[in-house]
Tab-separated table of C-alpha atoms in Angstrom:
chain	number	residue	atom	x	y	z
P	192	GLY	CA	110.871	123.417	92.916
P	193	ALA	CA	107.643	122.618	91.057
P	194	VAL	CA	105.880	120.760	93.833
P	195	VAL	CA	102.183	119.977	93.737
P	196	SER	CA	100.409	118.816	96.864
P	197	GLN	CA	97.037	117.205	97.366
P	198	HIS	CA	94.970	116.997	100.486
P	199	PRO	CA	93.847	114.675	101.839
P	200	SER	CA	96.065	111.836	100.655
P	201	TRP	CA	93.317	109.357	101.452
P	202	VAL	CA	89.716	109.598	102.612
P	203	ILE	CA	87.001	107.152	103.537
P	204	CYS	CA	83.428	108.384	103.554
P	205	LYS	CA	79.892	107.105	103.725
P	206	SER	CA	77.737	106.845	100.648
P	207	GLY	CA	75.796	110.048	100.035
P	208	THR	CA	78.297	112.412	101.585
P	209	SER	CA	80.424	114.951	99.748
P	210	VAL	CA	84.203	114.990	99.726
P	211	LYS	CA	86.484	117.905	98.847
P	212	ILE	CA	89.987	117.334	97.489
P	213	GLU	CA	92.497	120.167	97.301
P	214	CYS	CA	95.294	120.552	94.792
P	215	ARG	CA	97.951	123.168	95.452
P	216	SER	CA	100.993	124.302	93.523
P	217	LEU	CA	103.427	125.079	96.316
P	218	ASP	CA	106.178	127.042	94.664
P	219	PHE	CA	104.813	128.172	91.346
P	220	GLN	CA	101.674	129.705	89.915
P	221	ALA	CA	99.400	127.571	87.784
P	222	THR	CA	96.773	129.016	85.490
P	223	THR	CA	95.638	125.546	84.556
P	224	MET	CA	95.120	122.455	86.653
P	225	PHE	CA	93.965	119.080	85.417
P	226	TRP	CA	92.009	116.468	87.352
P	227	TYR	CA	92.446	112.779	86.570
P	228	ARG	CA	90.880	109.625	87.905
P	229	GLN	CA	92.566	106.250	87.956
P	230	PHE	CA	90.733	103.011	88.688
P	231	PRO	CA	92.711	99.954	89.781
P	232	LYS	CA	94.934	98.564	87.039
P	233	GLN	CA	93.776	101.227	84.632
P	234	SER	CA	95.403	104.334	83.245
P	235	LEU	CA	94.781	107.933	84.179
P	236	MET	CA	91.632	109.354	82.651
P	237	LEU	CA	91.303	113.104	82.355
P	238	MET	CA	88.150	114.319	84.055
P	239	ALA	CA	88.354	118.054	83.632
P	240	THR	CA	90.577	121.011	82.913
P	241	SER	CA	90.416	123.786	85.455
P	242	ASN	CA	91.395	127.348	84.581
P	243	GLU	CA	91.854	129.995	87.233
P	244	GLY	CA	88.897	132.335	87.394
P	245	SER	CA	86.736	130.518	84.872
P	246	LYS	CA	84.517	127.460	84.624
P	247	ALA	CA	86.127	124.067	84.292
P	248	THR	CA	85.968	122.131	81.038
P	249	TYR	CA	84.747	118.585	81.577
P	250	GLU	CA	85.575	115.569	79.465
P	251	GLN	CA	82.802	113.628	77.818
P	252	GLY	CA	80.994	111.387	80.249
P	253	VAL	CA	82.038	113.286	83.372
P	254	GLU	CA	79.106	114.811	85.258
P	255	LYS	CA	79.891	118.410	86.099
P	256	ASP	CA	77.197	118.553	88.772
P	257	LYS	CA	78.693	115.567	90.521
P	258	PHE	CA	82.330	116.595	90.288
P	259	LEU	CA	82.434	120.272	91.210
P	260	ILE	CA	85.662	122.051	90.402
P	261	ASN	CA	86.687	125.430	91.735
P	262	HIS	CA	89.933	127.145	90.751
P	263	ALA	CA	89.834	130.279	92.870
P	264	SER	CA	93.500	131.213	92.804
P	265	LEU	CA	96.687	130.599	90.853
P	266	THR	CA	97.820	128.041	93.408
P	267	LEU	CA	94.651	126.200	94.419
P	268	SER	CA	92.024	124.079	92.705
P	269	THR	CA	89.447	121.958	94.487
P	270	LEU	CA	87.454	118.958	93.341
P	271	THR	CA	84.300	118.147	95.281
P	272	VAL	CA	82.722	114.759	94.769
P	273	THR	CA	79.081	115.332	95.656
P	274	SER	CA	76.791	112.604	96.960
P	275	ALA	CA	79.575	110.074	96.632
P	276	HIS	CA	78.759	106.442	95.911
P	277	PRO	CA	80.927	103.317	96.031
P	278	GLU	CA	81.503	103.488	92.271
P	279	ASP	CA	83.236	106.847	92.822
P	280	SER	CA	85.941	105.090	94.808
P	281	SER	CA	89.126	105.750	92.898
P	282	PHE	CA	92.521	107.427	92.914
P	283	TYR	CA	92.153	111.112	92.053
P	284	ILE	CA	95.255	112.903	90.777
P	285	CYS	CA	95.710	116.537	89.871
P	286	SER	CA	98.383	118.166	87.786
P	287	ALA	CA	99.307	121.814	87.561
P	288	ARG	CA	100.739	123.668	84.614
P	289	GLY	CA	103.083	126.580	85.221
P	290	LEU	CA	102.550	130.005	83.712
P	291	ALA	CA	103.934	130.518	80.230
P	292	GLY	CA	107.255	132.260	80.532
P	293	GLY	CA	107.441	131.511	84.237
P	294	PRO	CA	110.081	129.429	86.021
P	295	VAL	CA	108.287	126.173	85.150
P	296	ASP	CA	107.067	127.376	81.780
P	297	ASN	CA	104.132	125.301	80.565
P	298	GLU	CA	105.286	122.057	82.176
P	299	GLN	CA	102.781	119.896	84.051
P	300	PHE	CA	103.558	118.539	87.471
P	301	PHE	CA	101.501	115.890	89.209
P	302	GLY	CA	100.296	115.815	92.763
P	303	PRO	CA	100.686	112.664	94.875
P	304	GLY	CA	97.034	111.699	94.457
P	305	THR	CA	94.071	111.182	96.773
P	306	ARG	CA	92.627	107.748	97.324
P	307	LEU	CA	88.876	107.951	97.887
P	308	THR	CA	86.959	105.018	99.302
P	309	VAL	CA	83.202	105.323	99.542
P	310	LEU	CA	81.514	102.804	101.812
W	10	GLU	CA	88.810	110.497	69.519
W	11	ASP	CA	92.406	110.667	70.689
W	12	LYS	CA	93.930	107.289	71.458
W	13	VAL	CA	97.209	106.104	72.970
W	14	VAL	CA	98.008	102.389	72.994
W	15	GLN	CA	100.853	100.775	74.874
W	16	SER	CA	102.313	97.325	74.537
W	17	PRO	CA	102.922	94.965	76.089
W	18	LEU	CA	100.395	95.397	78.900
W	19	SER	CA	102.731	93.599	81.249
W	20	LEU	CA	106.266	92.352	81.121
W	21	VAL	CA	108.288	90.206	83.504
W	22	VAL	CA	112.047	89.996	83.044
W	23	HIS	CA	115.105	89.135	85.069
W	24	GLU	CA	117.384	91.727	86.562
W	25	GLY	CA	120.018	92.785	84.058
W	26	ASP	CA	117.812	92.253	81.015
W	27	THR	CA	117.033	95.015	78.534
W	28	VAL	CA	113.407	95.910	77.858
W	29	THR	CA	111.637	97.913	75.171
W	30	LEU	CA	108.244	99.401	75.840
W	31	ASN	CA	106.049	100.548	72.981
W	32	CYS	CA	103.626	103.418	72.591
W	33	SER	CA	101.543	104.269	69.542
W	34	TYR	CA	99.295	107.285	69.346
W	35	GLU	CA	96.542	108.899	67.342
W	36	VAL	CA	96.274	112.384	68.756
W	37	THR	CA	94.762	115.380	67.015
W	38	ASN	CA	96.863	118.550	67.219
W	39	PHE	CA	99.736	116.514	68.602
W	40	ARG	CA	102.435	118.507	70.333
W	41	SER	CA	104.606	116.050	72.238
W	42	LEU	CA	104.828	112.556	73.695
W	43	LEU	CA	105.590	112.082	77.366
W	44	TRP	CA	106.756	109.076	79.330
W	45	TYR	CA	106.067	108.645	83.035
W	46	LYS	CA	106.930	106.088	85.673
W	47	GLN	CA	104.231	105.294	88.209
W	48	GLU	CA	104.989	103.359	91.354
W	49	LYS	CA	102.570	103.613	94.223
W	50	LYS	CA	101.429	107.167	93.792
W	51	ALA	CA	101.255	109.758	91.063
W	52	PRO	CA	103.357	109.507	87.898
W	53	THR	CA	106.849	110.892	87.839
W	54	PHE	CA	108.123	112.469	84.658
W	55	LEU	CA	110.739	110.663	82.567
W	56	PHE	CA	110.901	112.175	79.092
W	57	MET	CA	109.187	114.598	76.772
W	58	LEU	CA	109.681	114.008	73.060
W	59	THR	CA	108.761	116.612	70.515
W	60	SER	CA	111.017	115.975	67.546
W	61	SER	CA	111.274	112.805	65.490
W	62	GLY	CA	114.406	110.709	65.550
W	63	ILE	CA	116.174	112.442	68.428
W	64	GLU	CA	116.965	110.048	71.231
W	65	LYS	CA	116.675	111.276	74.793
W	66	LYS	CA	118.724	109.528	77.463
W	67	SER	CA	118.768	109.523	81.212
W	68	GLY	CA	121.056	106.935	82.717
W	69	ARG	CA	119.852	103.496	81.690
W	70	LEU	CA	116.663	104.865	80.172
W	71	SER	CA	116.298	106.193	76.671
W	72	SER	CA	113.412	107.072	74.409
W	73	ILE	CA	112.771	108.086	70.842
W	74	LEU	CA	109.819	109.338	68.835
W	75	ASP	CA	108.793	108.546	65.265
W	76	LYS	CA	106.249	111.147	64.192
W	77	LYS	CA	105.775	109.574	60.784
W	78	GLU	CA	104.773	106.205	62.240
W	79	LEU	CA	103.139	107.805	65.316
W	80	PHE	CA	105.200	105.664	67.604
W	81	SER	CA	107.590	105.910	70.519
W	82	ILE	CA	109.697	103.432	72.436
W	83	LEU	CA	111.187	103.486	75.897
W	84	ASN	CA	114.293	101.381	76.447
W	85	ILE	CA	115.646	100.343	79.794
W	86	THR	CA	119.023	98.607	79.834
W	87	ALA	CA	120.555	96.560	82.653
W	88	THR	CA	117.246	96.538	84.496
W	89	GLN	CA	117.131	96.645	88.279
W	90	THR	CA	114.395	95.707	90.728
W	91	GLY	CA	113.805	99.399	91.329
W	92	ASP	CA	112.662	99.705	87.730
W	93	SER	CA	109.551	97.676	88.564
W	94	ALA	CA	106.635	100.035	87.987
W	95	ILE	CA	103.918	100.972	85.564
W	96	TYR	CA	105.241	102.978	82.641
W	97	LEU	CA	102.788	105.375	81.081
W	98	CYS	CA	103.027	107.296	77.869
W	99	ALA	CA	100.815	110.253	77.082
W	100	GLY	CA	100.148	112.359	74.025
W	101	ARG	CA	100.006	116.080	74.641
W	102	ILE	CA	98.010	118.401	72.448
W	103	ARG	CA	98.225	122.136	71.995
W	104	ASN	CA	95.978	123.037	74.918
W	105	GLU	CA	98.254	120.947	77.149
W	106	LYS	CA	95.691	118.177	77.633
W	107	LEU	CA	97.281	114.758	78.129
W	108	THR	CA	95.797	111.518	76.840
W	109	PHE	CA	97.341	108.569	78.630
W	110	GLY	CA	97.872	105.042	77.406
W	111	THR	CA	96.884	102.032	79.436
W	112	GLY	CA	100.420	101.586	80.721
W	113	THR	CA	102.899	98.721	80.754
W	114	ARG	CA	103.373	96.963	84.070
W	115	LEU	CA	107.049	96.038	84.290
W	116	THR	CA	108.226	93.521	86.872
W	117	ILE	CA	111.915	92.853	87.387
W	118	ILE	CA	112.765	89.555	89.050
W	119	PRO	CA	115.974	89.551	91.119
């Protein structure tokens, strides 16, 4: 149990286009999902915290108009990189936190990541 | 600003050696310290430490937290080539946000 999937696993796009990344909790409900970015040889940096049914909370320095987050259900959050540029190329990882009191109470589980390359 | 610092940044040892990875943290509203192993994709969970001085073990891996010194170590005994990875520690605060350290890149030479 406690599986988180991401789609796509990798994507290559042209500069100026928008890319949507999905994060799904497959066998548990997640009120909160977290989006991280990892540049080569660097650690994971939290970008935003996404709560189901409300606006995401962005970390300092992360542009909310560029990285659109939608958390429409208890099992799905999406991150859209708008007008992507080469400097947005990175590894994007989501994690999902189970409902308090649920079968995966409050634990965070990571998705496999999405590698974005912007040409 | 919350900060998690890991050392060393990289470590190369021979198979069979024992290694100790370090993690120090300055995290407001600290709740727990987590260790992850990252190979090619997303991190996989190793340990969560909440209480000071209680060692957690899983096979050849063990970890302990010192909340007074704001420090944790991860030990790996009898290392194997499959232990080669980046080891990340993260401080978790009360709203479940994780602040990750820079990681230690461990390479095991056969």
